[in-house]
């Protein structure tokens, strides 16, 4: 099956530590790369990941806090030095272009490619990217400023033809597309051959949901129902629940509650507060509620769904 | 003797690699920290260095290229999160404030401290910092845009009193400051005691010169004459001399020529082009001309002059 992977470039929160970079990750969906958030150092981490810069054409920024976008200038500038020619699209809540355009005009005067800003509202889901095989939709979150997550979904694929049955019924080639899309076959003699005899269902679509930064927010459960992989912020442990509420962040337990209620297949938690020298406490709190939880860490790569 | 050290935070050039961060360094002069340039990742490297953030009150930016200043936003933002209260002074060629102020206004709204920008012209040396024991003066350089280096100099210190001689001549306390500053002593009997009998000379002042980015420029030799430590950019090896000229950078050999002509005591080269997987070639070319040369590298700490 084609690749669908999540690469963690950075999973710290606002205060960088010697252990974590600011937030950034890359989704590899069938060899197209999509960056989510771009904290300081993202370009260094991207280089370390050995992912191909040239396959990255879209960057999605969740919200306009520095630890989620300060790496943009360096990244854009470096792409220019590397002689990139393909357009680069940056998707974000309103306001990013106004802030960054003057910096780009000054520091990246002779870019060999174009940067396009696409801005969206964050109060309801918006389809912000679509190609032949996938879509990206925003997930409204609740933070101190407008913020949203991102839902990456494969498009349903046509059924697989069972070659032996096609041969057996001598189905003409021009019928094949209809059959892949679910139609039955009618023989020249008028016999109806049910689609289920001619095809096997395609593999189920795979989904990845990114939810950061946000306070505990049950409203997202419906939208992320059953995703193969959920990244949910878990800035704090339970004993800092009041602090989490006050700063519109989540605890590890809250991330796990969301994962359980949404019946996701796997949870990865991140955006760790700098106060945790070791995030084991966060993992324990989350795993107690939702066992299939892993800690994000720099340079971690996780498959989304069944990649075999 | 009091500390005078150079800490390399990053010594790559515009294109970051897995080996080098963008340019940034910190001078520790008697436990006051001064940052020179602030490329992306400088705050992470500063944290790794274990230098105390609170001792850093002045940042000197050599020129307005992204690899020398993109780290400012993250650094300023982090200082705010850490609850800093002391003013932060940023010294740079003209234009930095206009570019960065709107970003700071937006991303660092509730700073607990003030940021002051101080801008200077780069065509002649300007005294841009002075305290009781040291000065910082700009060194006009030649690059594609206005650019200057920085000369850190200790102030001459008063001579050391020779306690035994003071006692012998029963010199009154109120005469001591004059004597430290070089005056002879006249006894009540009218006998003149030469200053050289009463004092030993203070240790010679120590000097550090930072010269990056620049093409080969003999005009700087006079100003950096005899410094204890010279950091000079060495972006390219000799076989890229044409490229160096074209981009207003220096070769390792040119850096060494400057060091030799200026009779500096030690040379450290940096700002390496990403094309060198290994900078040994640069070290060899420089050492052939000026033997006391070292390669900059991340987390290197070098004494300026005799720190014993």
Coordinates of C-alpha atoms in Angstrom, one line a residue:
Chain A
X1 CA 0.0 0.0 0.0
X2 CA 1.1 3.5 -0.7
X3 CA 2.9 5.5 2.0
X4 CA 1.1 7.4 4.7
X5 CA 3.4 8.4 7.4
X6 CA 3.8 11.1 10.1
X7 CA 7.3 12.5 10.8
X8 CA 7.7 14.4 14.0
X9 CA 10.2 17.3 13.5
X10 CA 9.5 19.0 16.8
X11 CA 7.1 18.4 19.6
X12 CA 8.0 20.8 22.4
X13 CA 5.8 23.8 23.3
X14 CA 6.6 27.5 23.4
X15 CA 9.7 27.2 25.5
X16 CA 12.3 25.2 23.6
X17 CA 14.5 22.9 25.6
X18 CA 17.6 20.9 24.9
X19 CA 15.3 17.9 24.4
X20 CA 12.6 19.3 22.0
X21 CA 12.3 21.6 19.1
X22 CA 9.2 23.8 18.6
X23 CA 6.2 22.3 16.9
X24 CA 6.5 21.0 13.3
X25 CA 5.7 17.7 11.6
X26 CA 5.5 16.3 8.1
X27 CA 2.9 14.1 6.6
X28 CA 4.1 11.9 3.8
X29 CA 1.0 10.9 1.8
X30 CA 2.0 8.8 -1.2
X31 CA 5.3 10.7 -1.5
X32 CA 3.7 14.1 -1.4
X33 CA 4.9 15.9 1.7
X34 CA 2.7 18.2 3.8
X35 CA 4.2 20.2 6.6
X36 CA 2.1 21.0 9.7
X37 CA 3.3 24.0 11.7
X38 CA 6.8 25.3 11.3
X39 CA 8.4 26.3 14.6
X40 CA 12.0 27.6 14.8
X41 CA 14.4 24.9 13.6
X42 CA 11.9 23.1 11.4
X43 CA 14.2 23.4 8.3
X44 CA 17.1 21.9 10.2
X45 CA 14.9 19.0 11.4
X46 CA 13.5 18.6 7.9
X47 CA 17.0 18.2 6.6
X48 CA 17.9 15.7 9.3
X49 CA 14.8 13.7 8.3
X50 CA 16.2 13.2 4.8
X51 CA 12.7 13.9 3.4
X52 CA 13.0 15.5 0.0
X53 CA 12.5 19.3 0.2
X54 CA 11.2 19.3 -3.4
X55 CA 8.2 17.1 -2.5
X56 CA 6.9 19.7 0.0
X57 CA 4.5 22.1 -1.6
X58 CA 2.0 22.8 1.1
X59 CA 2.5 24.0 4.7
X60 CA -0.5 24.2 7.1
X61 CA -0.2 26.5 10.1
X62 CA -2.6 25.8 13.0
X63 CA -2.4 29.3 14.6
X64 CA -0.3 32.4 14.8
X65 CA 1.8 31.7 17.9
X66 CA 5.5 32.0 17.3
X67 CA 6.4 28.5 18.3
X68 CA 4.2 27.3 15.4
X69 CA 5.5 29.6 12.6
X70 CA 8.8 31.2 13.4
X71 CA 10.6 28.6 11.3
X72 CA 8.8 29.8 8.1
X73 CA 11.3 32.6 7.2
X74 CA 14.3 30.3 7.4
X75 CA 12.6 27.5 5.5
X76 CA 11.4 29.8 2.7
X77 CA 14.7 31.4 2.4
X78 CA 16.5 28.1 2.2
X79 CA 14.2 26.8 -0.5
X80 CA 15.2 29.9 -2.5
X81 CA 18.9 29.2 -2.0
X82 CA 18.3 25.6 -3.2
X83 CA 16.9 27.0 -6.4
X84 CA 13.3 25.7 -5.9
X85 CA 11.0 26.6 -8.7
X86 CA 7.7 25.0 -7.7
X87 CA 5.1 27.2 -6.0
X88 CA 4.9 26.9 -2.2
X89 CA 1.4 27.2 -0.6
X90 CA 1.0 28.3 3.0
X91 CA -2.4 27.7 4.6
X92 CA -3.2 29.5 7.8
X93 CA -5.7 31.4 9.9
X94 CA -6.1 35.0 8.9
X95 CA -3.2 37.4 9.5
X96 CA -0.1 35.4 8.5
X97 CA 0.5 37.0 5.2
X98 CA 0.3 40.5 6.5
X99 CA 2.9 39.7 9.1
X100 CA 5.3 37.7 7.0
X101 CA 5.1 39.3 3.6
X102 CA 7.2 42.4 4.5
X103 CA 9.9 40.1 6.0
X104 CA 9.9 38.0 2.8
X105 CA 10.0 41.0 0.6
X106 CA 13.1 42.2 2.4
X107 CA 15.0 39.0 3.2
X108 CA 14.0 36.8 0.3
X109 CA 14.1 39.3 -2.5
X110 CA 15.3 37.0 -5.3
X111 CA 13.2 33.9 -4.6
X112 CA 13.3 31.6 -7.6
X113 CA 9.7 30.5 -6.8
X114 CA 6.5 31.9 -5.6
X115 CA 4.9 31.8 -2.2
X116 CA 1.1 31.8 -2.0
X117 CA -0.7 32.5 1.2
X118 CA -4.2 30.9 1.7
X119 CA -6.0 32.1 4.8
X120 CA -9.1 30.6 6.3
X121 CA -11.6 31.1 9.1
X122 CA -11.3 28.7 12.0
X123 CA -14.8 28.5 13.5
X124 CA -16.0 25.6 11.2
X125 CA -14.4 22.9 9.2
X126 CA -13.1 24.1 5.8
X127 CA -11.8 22.0 3.0
X128 CA -8.4 23.6 2.3
X129 CA -6.7 21.1 0.1
X130 CA -7.7 18.5 -2.4
X131 CA -6.0 16.4 -5.0
X132 CA -6.8 13.2 -6.8
X133 CA -6.3 11.0 -3.8
X134 CA -6.6 13.0 -0.6
X135 CA -8.2 16.0 1.1
X136 CA -7.2 18.2 4.1
X137 CA -10.0 19.8 6.2
X138 CA -9.6 22.1 9.1
X139 CA -10.7 21.0 12.6
X140 CA -12.0 23.9 14.7
X141 CA -10.1 24.0 18.0
X142 CA -10.3 26.2 21.0
X143 CA -7.1 28.1 22.1
X144 CA -6.3 31.6 23.2
X145 CA -6.3 32.8 19.6
X146 CA -8.0 31.4 16.4
X147 CA -6.7 28.0 15.9
X148 CA -7.5 24.8 14.1
X149 CA -6.3 21.3 13.6
X150 CA -6.1 19.4 10.3
X151 CA -7.7 16.2 9.1
X152 CA -5.9 14.4 6.3
X153 CA -8.1 11.8 4.6
X154 CA -7.5 9.6 1.6
X155 CA -10.3 9.5 -0.9
X156 CA -12.1 6.3 -1.3
X157 CA -10.5 4.2 -4.1
X158 CA -12.3 2.1 -6.7
X159 CA -12.8 -1.6 -6.0
X160 CA -10.1 -4.0 -7.1
X161 CA -11.1 -6.1 -10.2
X162 CA -10.9 -9.8 -9.8
X163 CA -9.0 -10.6 -12.9
X164 CA -10.1 -14.3 -13.1
X165 CA -13.8 -13.4 -12.9
X166 CA -13.4 -10.7 -15.6
X167 CA -11.8 -13.3 -17.9
X168 CA -14.4 -15.9 -17.0
X169 CA -17.3 -13.6 -18.0
X170 CA -15.3 -12.1 -20.9
X171 CA -16.2 -8.6 -19.7
X172 CA -15.2 -6.0 -22.4
X173 CA -12.5 -3.5 -21.4
X174 CA -14.8 -0.5 -21.7
X175 CA -17.0 -1.9 -18.9
X176 CA -14.1 -2.1 -16.4
X177 CA -14.3 1.5 -15.0
X178 CA -18.0 1.2 -14.3
X179 CA -17.4 -2.1 -12.5
X180 CA -14.5 -0.7 -10.5
X181 CA -16.9 2.0 -9.4
X182 CA -19.5 -0.5 -8.2
X183 CA -21.7 -1.4 -11.2
X184 CA -22.9 -4.9 -11.8
X185 CA -22.2 -6.5 -15.2
X186 CA -24.9 -7.6 -17.7
X187 CA -23.8 -10.3 -20.1
X188 CA -24.8 -10.2 -23.8
X189 CA -27.3 -13.0 -22.8
X190 CA -28.9 -10.6 -20.2
X191 CA -27.5 -12.4 -17.2
X192 CA -26.7 -10.0 -14.3
X193 CA -23.4 -10.7 -12.5
X194 CA -23.3 -8.9 -9.1
X195 CA -20.5 -6.5 -8.6
X196 CA -19.4 -8.3 -5.5
X197 CA -18.5 -11.4 -7.7
X198 CA -16.3 -9.3 -9.9
X199 CA -14.5 -7.1 -7.4
X200 CA -12.9 -7.0 -4.0
X201 CA -13.4 -3.8 -1.9
X202 CA -10.5 -1.4 -2.0
X203 CA -8.6 -1.0 1.2
X204 CA -10.4 1.4 3.6
X205 CA -9.3 5.0 3.5
X206 CA -6.8 6.1 6.0
X207 CA -7.1 9.2 8.1
X208 CA -4.8 11.3 10.3
X209 CA -6.0 14.1 12.6
X210 CA -3.7 16.8 14.1
X211 CA -5.2 18.6 17.0
X212 CA -2.9 21.3 18.6
X213 CA -3.1 23.7 20.3
X214 CA -6.4 23.3 22.1
X215 CA -8.1 22.9 25.4
X216 CA -10.3 19.8 25.9
X217 CA -13.0 20.1 23.3
X218 CA -15.6 17.4 22.9
X219 CA -16.9 19.1 19.8
X220 CA -14.0 17.6 17.7
X221 CA -14.9 14.0 18.5
X222 CA -17.4 13.7 15.7
X223 CA -15.1 15.0 13.1
X224 CA -12.2 12.8 14.0
X225 CA -14.2 9.6 14.6
X226 CA -12.3 6.5 13.9
X227 CA -9.1 8.1 12.4
X228 CA -6.2 5.8 12.2
X229 CA -3.9 8.2 14.0
X230 CA -4.6 11.2 16.2
X231 CA -2.0 13.6 17.3
X232 CA -3.4 15.5 20.2
X233 CA -1.5 18.0 22.3
X234 CA -0.8 17.0 25.9
X235 CA 1.0 20.0 27.3
X236 CA 0.4 19.1 30.9
X237 CA 0.0 16.3 33.4
X238 CA -3.1 16.0 35.6
X239 CA -1.8 18.0 38.5
X240 CA -1.6 21.0 36.2
X241 CA -5.2 20.7 35.0
X242 CA -6.0 24.2 36.2
X243 CA -3.0 25.6 34.3
X244 CA -4.1 23.7 31.2
X245 CA -7.6 25.2 31.4
X246 CA -6.2 28.7 32.0
X247 CA -3.9 28.6 29.0
X248 CA -6.3 26.7 26.7
X249 CA -4.1 23.6 26.6
X250 CA -4.9 20.0 27.3
X251 CA -3.7 17.4 29.8
X252 CA -2.5 14.0 28.7
X253 CA -5.6 12.5 30.2
X254 CA -7.8 14.8 28.2
X255 CA -6.0 13.9 25.0
X256 CA -6.7 10.3 25.9
X257 CA -10.4 10.9 26.7
X258 CA -10.8 12.5 23.2
X259 CA -9.0 9.5 21.6
X260 CA -11.2 7.0 23.5
X261 CA -14.5 8.8 22.7
X262 CA -13.5 9.2 19.0
X263 CA -12.5 5.6 18.9
X264 CA -9.3 6.4 17.1
X265 CA -6.9 3.5 16.3
X266 CA -3.8 5.2 17.8
X267 CA -2.9 8.3 19.7
X268 CA 0.3 10.2 19.7
X269 CA 0.7 13.0 22.3
X270 CA 3.0 16.0 22.0
X271 CA 3.5 19.7 22.6
X272 CA 5.0 18.9 25.9
X273 CA 5.6 21.7 28.5
X274 CA 9.2 22.4 29.1
X275 CA 8.7 21.5 32.8
X276 CA 8.7 17.8 32.1
X277 CA 12.3 16.6 32.0
X278 CA 10.8 13.2 31.1
X279 CA 7.4 12.8 29.6
X280 CA 6.8 9.3 31.1
X281 CA 4.2 10.8 33.5
X282 CA 2.2 12.1 30.5
X283 CA 2.4 8.7 28.8
X284 CA 1.2 6.9 31.9
X285 CA -1.7 9.2 32.4
X286 CA -2.8 8.9 28.8
X287 CA -2.3 5.2 28.5
X288 CA -4.4 4.5 31.6
X289 CA -7.3 5.9 29.6
X290 CA -6.3 5.0 26.1
X291 CA -3.7 2.2 25.9
X292 CA -2.7 2.7 22.3
X293 CA -0.8 5.9 23.0
X294 CA 2.8 6.8 22.1
X295 CA 4.9 9.8 23.0
X296 CA 5.9 12.0 20.2
X297 CA 9.6 12.6 19.9
X298 CA 11.9 14.3 17.4
X299 CA 12.7 12.2 14.4
X300 CA 9.9 9.7 15.2
X301 CA 8.1 8.3 12.1
X302 CA 4.7 6.6 12.6
X303 CA 2.6 4.8 10.0
X304 CA -0.9 6.1 9.5
X305 CA -3.1 3.0 9.4
X306 CA -1.9 -0.2 7.8
X307 CA 1.0 0.7 5.5
X308 CA 2.0 -2.8 4.5
Chain B
X1 CA 42.1 36.9 35.5
X2 CA 38.5 37.6 34.7
X3 CA 36.7 35.6 32.1
X4 CA 36.9 36.6 28.4
X5 CA 35.6 33.7 26.3
X6 CA 34.0 33.1 22.9
X7 CA 31.2 30.5 22.6
X8 CA 30.3 29.4 19.1
X9 CA 26.5 28.7 18.9
X10 CA 26.4 28.3 15.1
X11 CA 29.0 28.7 12.4
X12 CA 27.3 27.6 9.2
X13 CA 26.4 30.0 6.4
X14 CA 23.1 30.7 4.8
X15 CA 22.2 27.1 4.1
X16 CA 21.9 25.1 7.3
X17 CA 23.2 21.6 7.3
X18 CA 22.9 18.7 9.7
X19 CA 26.4 19.8 10.9
X20 CA 26.0 23.5 11.4
X21 CA 23.5 26.0 12.7
X22 CA 23.3 29.5 11.2
X23 CA 25.6 32.2 12.6
X24 CA 25.5 33.1 16.3
X25 CA 28.1 33.4 19.0
X26 CA 28.3 34.7 22.6
X27 CA 31.1 36.6 24.1
X28 CA 31.4 36.2 27.9
X29 CA 33.3 39.2 29.1
X30 CA 33.6 39.1 32.9
X31 CA 30.3 37.3 33.2
X32 CA 28.4 39.8 31.0
X33 CA 27.2 38.0 27.9
X34 CA 27.1 39.6 24.5
X35 CA 25.5 37.9 21.5
X36 CA 26.9 38.4 18.1
X37 CA 24.4 37.6 15.3
X38 CA 21.3 35.5 16.0
X39 CA 20.6 33.0 13.2
X40 CA 17.7 30.5 13.5
X41 CA 18.2 28.1 16.4
X42 CA 20.4 30.5 18.4
X43 CA 18.1 30.2 21.4
X44 CA 18.3 26.4 21.4
X45 CA 22.1 26.6 21.1
X46 CA 22.2 29.2 23.9
X47 CA 20.3 26.9 26.1
X48 CA 22.5 24.0 25.3
X49 CA 25.6 26.1 26.2
X50 CA 24.3 26.5 29.7
X51 CA 25.1 30.2 29.6
X52 CA 22.8 32.2 31.8
X53 CA 20.1 33.9 29.7
X54 CA 19.7 36.6 32.3
X55 CA 23.3 37.8 31.8
X56 CA 22.7 38.6 28.1
X57 CA 21.6 42.2 27.7
X58 CA 23.1 43.2 24.3
X59 CA 22.8 41.6 20.9
X60 CA 24.9 42.8 18.0
X61 CA 23.7 42.0 14.5
X62 CA 26.3 42.3 11.7
X63 CA 24.0 42.7 8.8
X64 CA 20.4 42.1 7.7
X65 CA 20.7 38.7 6.1
X66 CA 18.3 36.1 7.4
X67 CA 21.0 33.6 8.5
X68 CA 22.3 36.3 10.9
X69 CA 19.0 37.5 12.5
X70 CA 16.1 35.0 12.0
X71 CA 16.6 33.7 15.5
X72 CA 15.8 37.0 17.1
X73 CA 12.0 36.4 17.2
X74 CA 12.3 33.1 19.0
X75 CA 14.9 34.4 21.4
X76 CA 12.9 37.5 22.4
X77 CA 9.8 35.5 22.7
X78 CA 11.4 32.9 25.0
X79 CA 13.0 35.6 27.2
X80 CA 9.4 36.9 27.7
X81 CA 8.1 33.4 28.6
X82 CA 10.9 33.2 31.1
X83 CA 9.7 36.4 32.8
X84 CA 12.8 38.5 32.0
X85 CA 12.5 42.0 33.3
X86 CA 15.8 43.6 32.2
X87 CA 15.9 45.7 29.1
X88 CA 17.3 44.0 26.0
X89 CA 19.4 46.0 23.6
X90 CA 19.7 45.1 19.9
X91 CA 22.4 46.9 17.9
X92 CA 22.3 46.6 14.2
X93 CA 22.8 48.4 10.9
X94 CA 19.8 50.5 9.9
X95 CA 16.5 48.8 9.1
X96 CA 16.1 46.0 11.6
X97 CA 13.6 47.7 13.9
X98 CA 11.3 48.5 11.0
X99 CA 11.3 44.9 9.9
X100 CA 11.0 43.2 13.3
X101 CA 8.9 45.6 15.3
X102 CA 5.6 44.6 13.7
X103 CA 6.4 40.9 14.3
X104 CA 7.2 41.6 17.9
X105 CA 4.1 43.7 18.4
X106 CA 2.0 40.8 17.2
X107 CA 3.8 37.7 18.5
X108 CA 5.3 39.1 21.7
X109 CA 2.4 41.3 23.0
X110 CA 2.9 40.8 26.6
X111 CA 6.6 41.0 27.0
X112 CA 7.7 41.4 30.6
X113 CA 10.6 43.5 29.5
X114 CA 11.5 46.1 26.9
X115 CA 13.4 45.7 23.7
X116 CA 15.4 48.7 22.5
X117 CA 16.8 48.9 19.0
X118 CA 20.0 50.8 18.4
X119 CA 20.9 51.3 14.7
X120 CA 24.2 52.5 13.3
X121 CA 25.9 53.3 10.0
X122 CA 28.4 50.8 8.7
X123 CA 30.9 52.9 6.7
X124 CA 33.2 53.8 9.6
X125 CA 34.0 52.5 13.1
X126 CA 31.4 53.5 15.7
X127 CA 31.6 53.0 19.4
X128 CA 28.3 51.2 20.1
X129 CA 28.8 49.9 23.6
X130 CA 30.8 51.0 26.6
X131 CA 30.8 50.1 30.3
X132 CA 33.3 50.5 33.1
X133 CA 35.6 47.7 31.7
X134 CA 35.0 47.3 28.0
X135 CA 34.0 48.8 24.7
X136 CA 32.5 47.5 21.5
X137 CA 33.3 49.2 18.3
X138 CA 32.0 48.4 14.8
X139 CA 34.5 47.2 12.1
X140 CA 33.4 48.3 8.6
X141 CA 33.2 45.3 6.3
X142 CA 32.3 44.8 2.7
X143 CA 29.5 42.5 1.8
X144 CA 26.5 42.6 -0.5
X145 CA 24.6 44.8 1.9
X146 CA 25.7 47.2 4.7
X147 CA 27.7 45.0 7.2
X148 CA 30.1 45.4 10.0
X149 CA 32.1 43.3 12.4
X150 CA 32.6 44.0 16.1
X151 CA 35.7 44.7 18.1
X152 CA 35.5 43.9 21.8
X153 CA 38.2 45.6 23.9
X154 CA 38.9 45.6 27.5
X155 CA 39.7 49.1 28.9
X156 CA 43.2 49.5 30.2
X157 CA 43.2 48.8 33.9
X158 CA 45.1 50.8 36.6
X159 CA 48.5 49.5 37.6
X160 CA 48.7 47.1 40.5
X161 CA 49.9 48.7 43.8
X162 CA 53.0 46.9 45.3
X163 CA 51.7 46.7 48.9
X164 CA 55.2 46.4 50.5
X165 CA 56.5 49.6 48.8
X166 CA 53.4 51.6 49.8
X167 CA 53.9 50.5 53.4
X168 CA 57.6 51.2 53.2
X169 CA 57.0 54.8 52.1
X170 CA 54.0 55.2 54.3
X171 CA 51.9 56.5 51.4
X172 CA 48.6 57.9 52.6
X173 CA 45.4 56.2 51.4
X174 CA 44.2 59.2 49.5
X175 CA 47.2 59.1 47.2
X176 CA 46.5 55.5 46.1
X177 CA 44.2 56.2 43.2
X178 CA 46.6 58.8 41.6
X179 CA 49.4 56.3 42.0
X180 CA 47.4 53.4 40.4
X181 CA 46.8 55.8 37.5
X182 CA 50.5 56.4 37.0
X183 CA 51.5 59.3 39.2
X184 CA 54.8 59.4 41.1
X185 CA 54.7 59.9 44.9
X186 CA 56.3 62.8 46.7
X187 CA 57.2 62.2 50.3
X188 CA 56.6 64.9 53.0
X189 CA 60.4 65.3 52.8
X190 CA 60.1 66.2 49.1
X191 CA 61.7 63.0 47.9
X192 CA 60.2 61.8 44.5
X193 CA 59.4 58.1 44.4
X194 CA 59.0 57.0 40.8
X195 CA 55.7 55.3 40.0
X196 CA 57.5 52.3 38.6
X197 CA 58.8 51.6 42.1
X198 CA 55.3 51.6 43.6
X199 CA 53.3 49.6 41.0
X200 CA 53.4 46.7 38.6
X201 CA 51.7 47.2 35.2
X202 CA 48.2 45.8 34.8
X203 CA 47.7 42.9 32.5
X204 CA 47.5 44.0 28.9
X205 CA 44.0 44.6 27.6
X206 CA 42.5 41.7 25.7
X207 CA 40.7 42.1 22.4
X208 CA 38.4 40.0 20.3
X209 CA 37.4 40.9 16.7
X210 CA 34.5 39.4 14.8
X211 CA 34.6 39.8 11.0
X212 CA 31.7 38.3 9.1
X213 CA 30.4 38.5 6.4
X214 CA 33.0 40.1 4.3
X215 CA 35.1 39.8 1.2
X216 CA 38.9 40.1 1.6
X217 CA 39.3 43.6 2.9
X218 CA 42.8 44.9 3.9
X219 CA 41.3 48.1 5.3
X220 CA 40.3 46.2 8.5
X221 CA 43.9 45.2 9.3
X222 CA 44.8 48.4 11.1
X223 CA 41.8 48.3 13.3
X224 CA 42.2 44.7 14.4
X225 CA 46.0 44.9 14.8
X226 CA 47.3 42.5 17.4
X227 CA 43.9 41.3 18.8
X228 CA 44.1 38.2 20.9
X229 CA 41.5 36.4 18.9
X230 CA 40.1 37.0 15.4
X231 CA 37.0 35.3 14.1
X232 CA 37.1 35.8 10.3
X233 CA 34.6 34.2 7.9
X234 CA 36.1 31.6 5.6
X235 CA 33.1 30.6 3.5
X236 CA 35.1 29.0 0.7
X237 CA 38.3 27.1 -0.2
X238 CA 40.8 28.5 -2.6
X239 CA 39.3 26.7 -5.7
X240 CA 36.1 28.8 -5.1
X241 CA 37.9 32.1 -5.0
X242 CA 35.9 33.4 -7.9
X243 CA 32.7 32.5 -6.2
X244 CA 33.9 34.1 -2.9
X245 CA 34.6 37.4 -4.8
X246 CA 31.2 37.3 -6.6
X247 CA 29.3 36.8 -3.3
X248 CA 31.5 39.1 -1.2
X249 CA 32.7 36.3 1.0
X250 CA 36.3 35.3 1.9
X251 CA 38.3 32.2 1.3
X252 CA 40.1 30.5 4.2
X253 CA 43.4 31.7 2.8
X254 CA 42.2 35.3 2.7
X255 CA 41.1 35.0 6.3
X256 CA 44.6 33.8 7.2
X257 CA 46.2 36.6 5.2
X258 CA 44.3 39.1 7.2
X259 CA 45.2 37.4 10.5
X260 CA 48.9 37.4 9.5
X261 CA 49.0 41.0 8.3
X262 CA 47.1 42.1 11.5
X263 CA 49.5 40.0 13.7
X264 CA 46.6 38.6 15.7
X265 CA 47.4 36.0 18.3
X266 CA 44.9 33.4 17.2
X267 CA 42.5 32.9 14.3
X268 CA 39.2 31.1 14.3
X269 CA 37.5 30.6 11.0
X270 CA 33.8 29.9 10.4
X271 CA 30.7 30.7 8.3
X272 CA 31.4 27.6 6.3
X273 CA 29.7 26.9 3.0
X274 CA 27.3 23.9 3.1
X275 CA 29.3 22.4 0.3
X276 CA 32.1 21.3 2.7
X277 CA 31.1 18.0 4.3
X278 CA 34.3 18.4 6.3
X279 CA 36.1 21.7 6.8
X280 CA 39.6 20.2 7.0
X281 CA 40.5 21.6 3.6
X282 CA 39.7 25.1 4.9
X283 CA 41.8 24.6 8.0
X284 CA 44.7 23.3 5.9
X285 CA 44.6 26.3 3.5
X286 CA 44.4 28.8 6.4
X287 CA 47.1 27.1 8.6
X288 CA 49.5 27.1 5.7
X289 CA 49.5 30.9 5.9
X290 CA 48.7 31.5 9.6
X291 CA 49.5 28.4 11.7
X292 CA 47.5 29.4 14.9
X293 CA 44.2 28.8 13.2
X294 CA 41.3 26.7 14.6
X295 CA 38.0 25.7 13.0
X296 CA 34.9 27.1 14.6
X297 CA 32.4 24.4 15.6
X298 CA 29.1 24.4 17.5
X299 CA 29.5 24.5 21.2
X300 CA 33.2 25.3 21.0
X301 CA 34.5 27.7 23.7
X302 CA 37.7 29.6 23.2
X303 CA 39.6 31.8 25.6
X304 CA 40.4 35.3 24.4
X305 CA 44.0 36.0 25.4
X306 CA 45.4 34.7 28.5
X307 CA 42.5 33.7 30.9
X308 CA 44.6 32.1 33.6

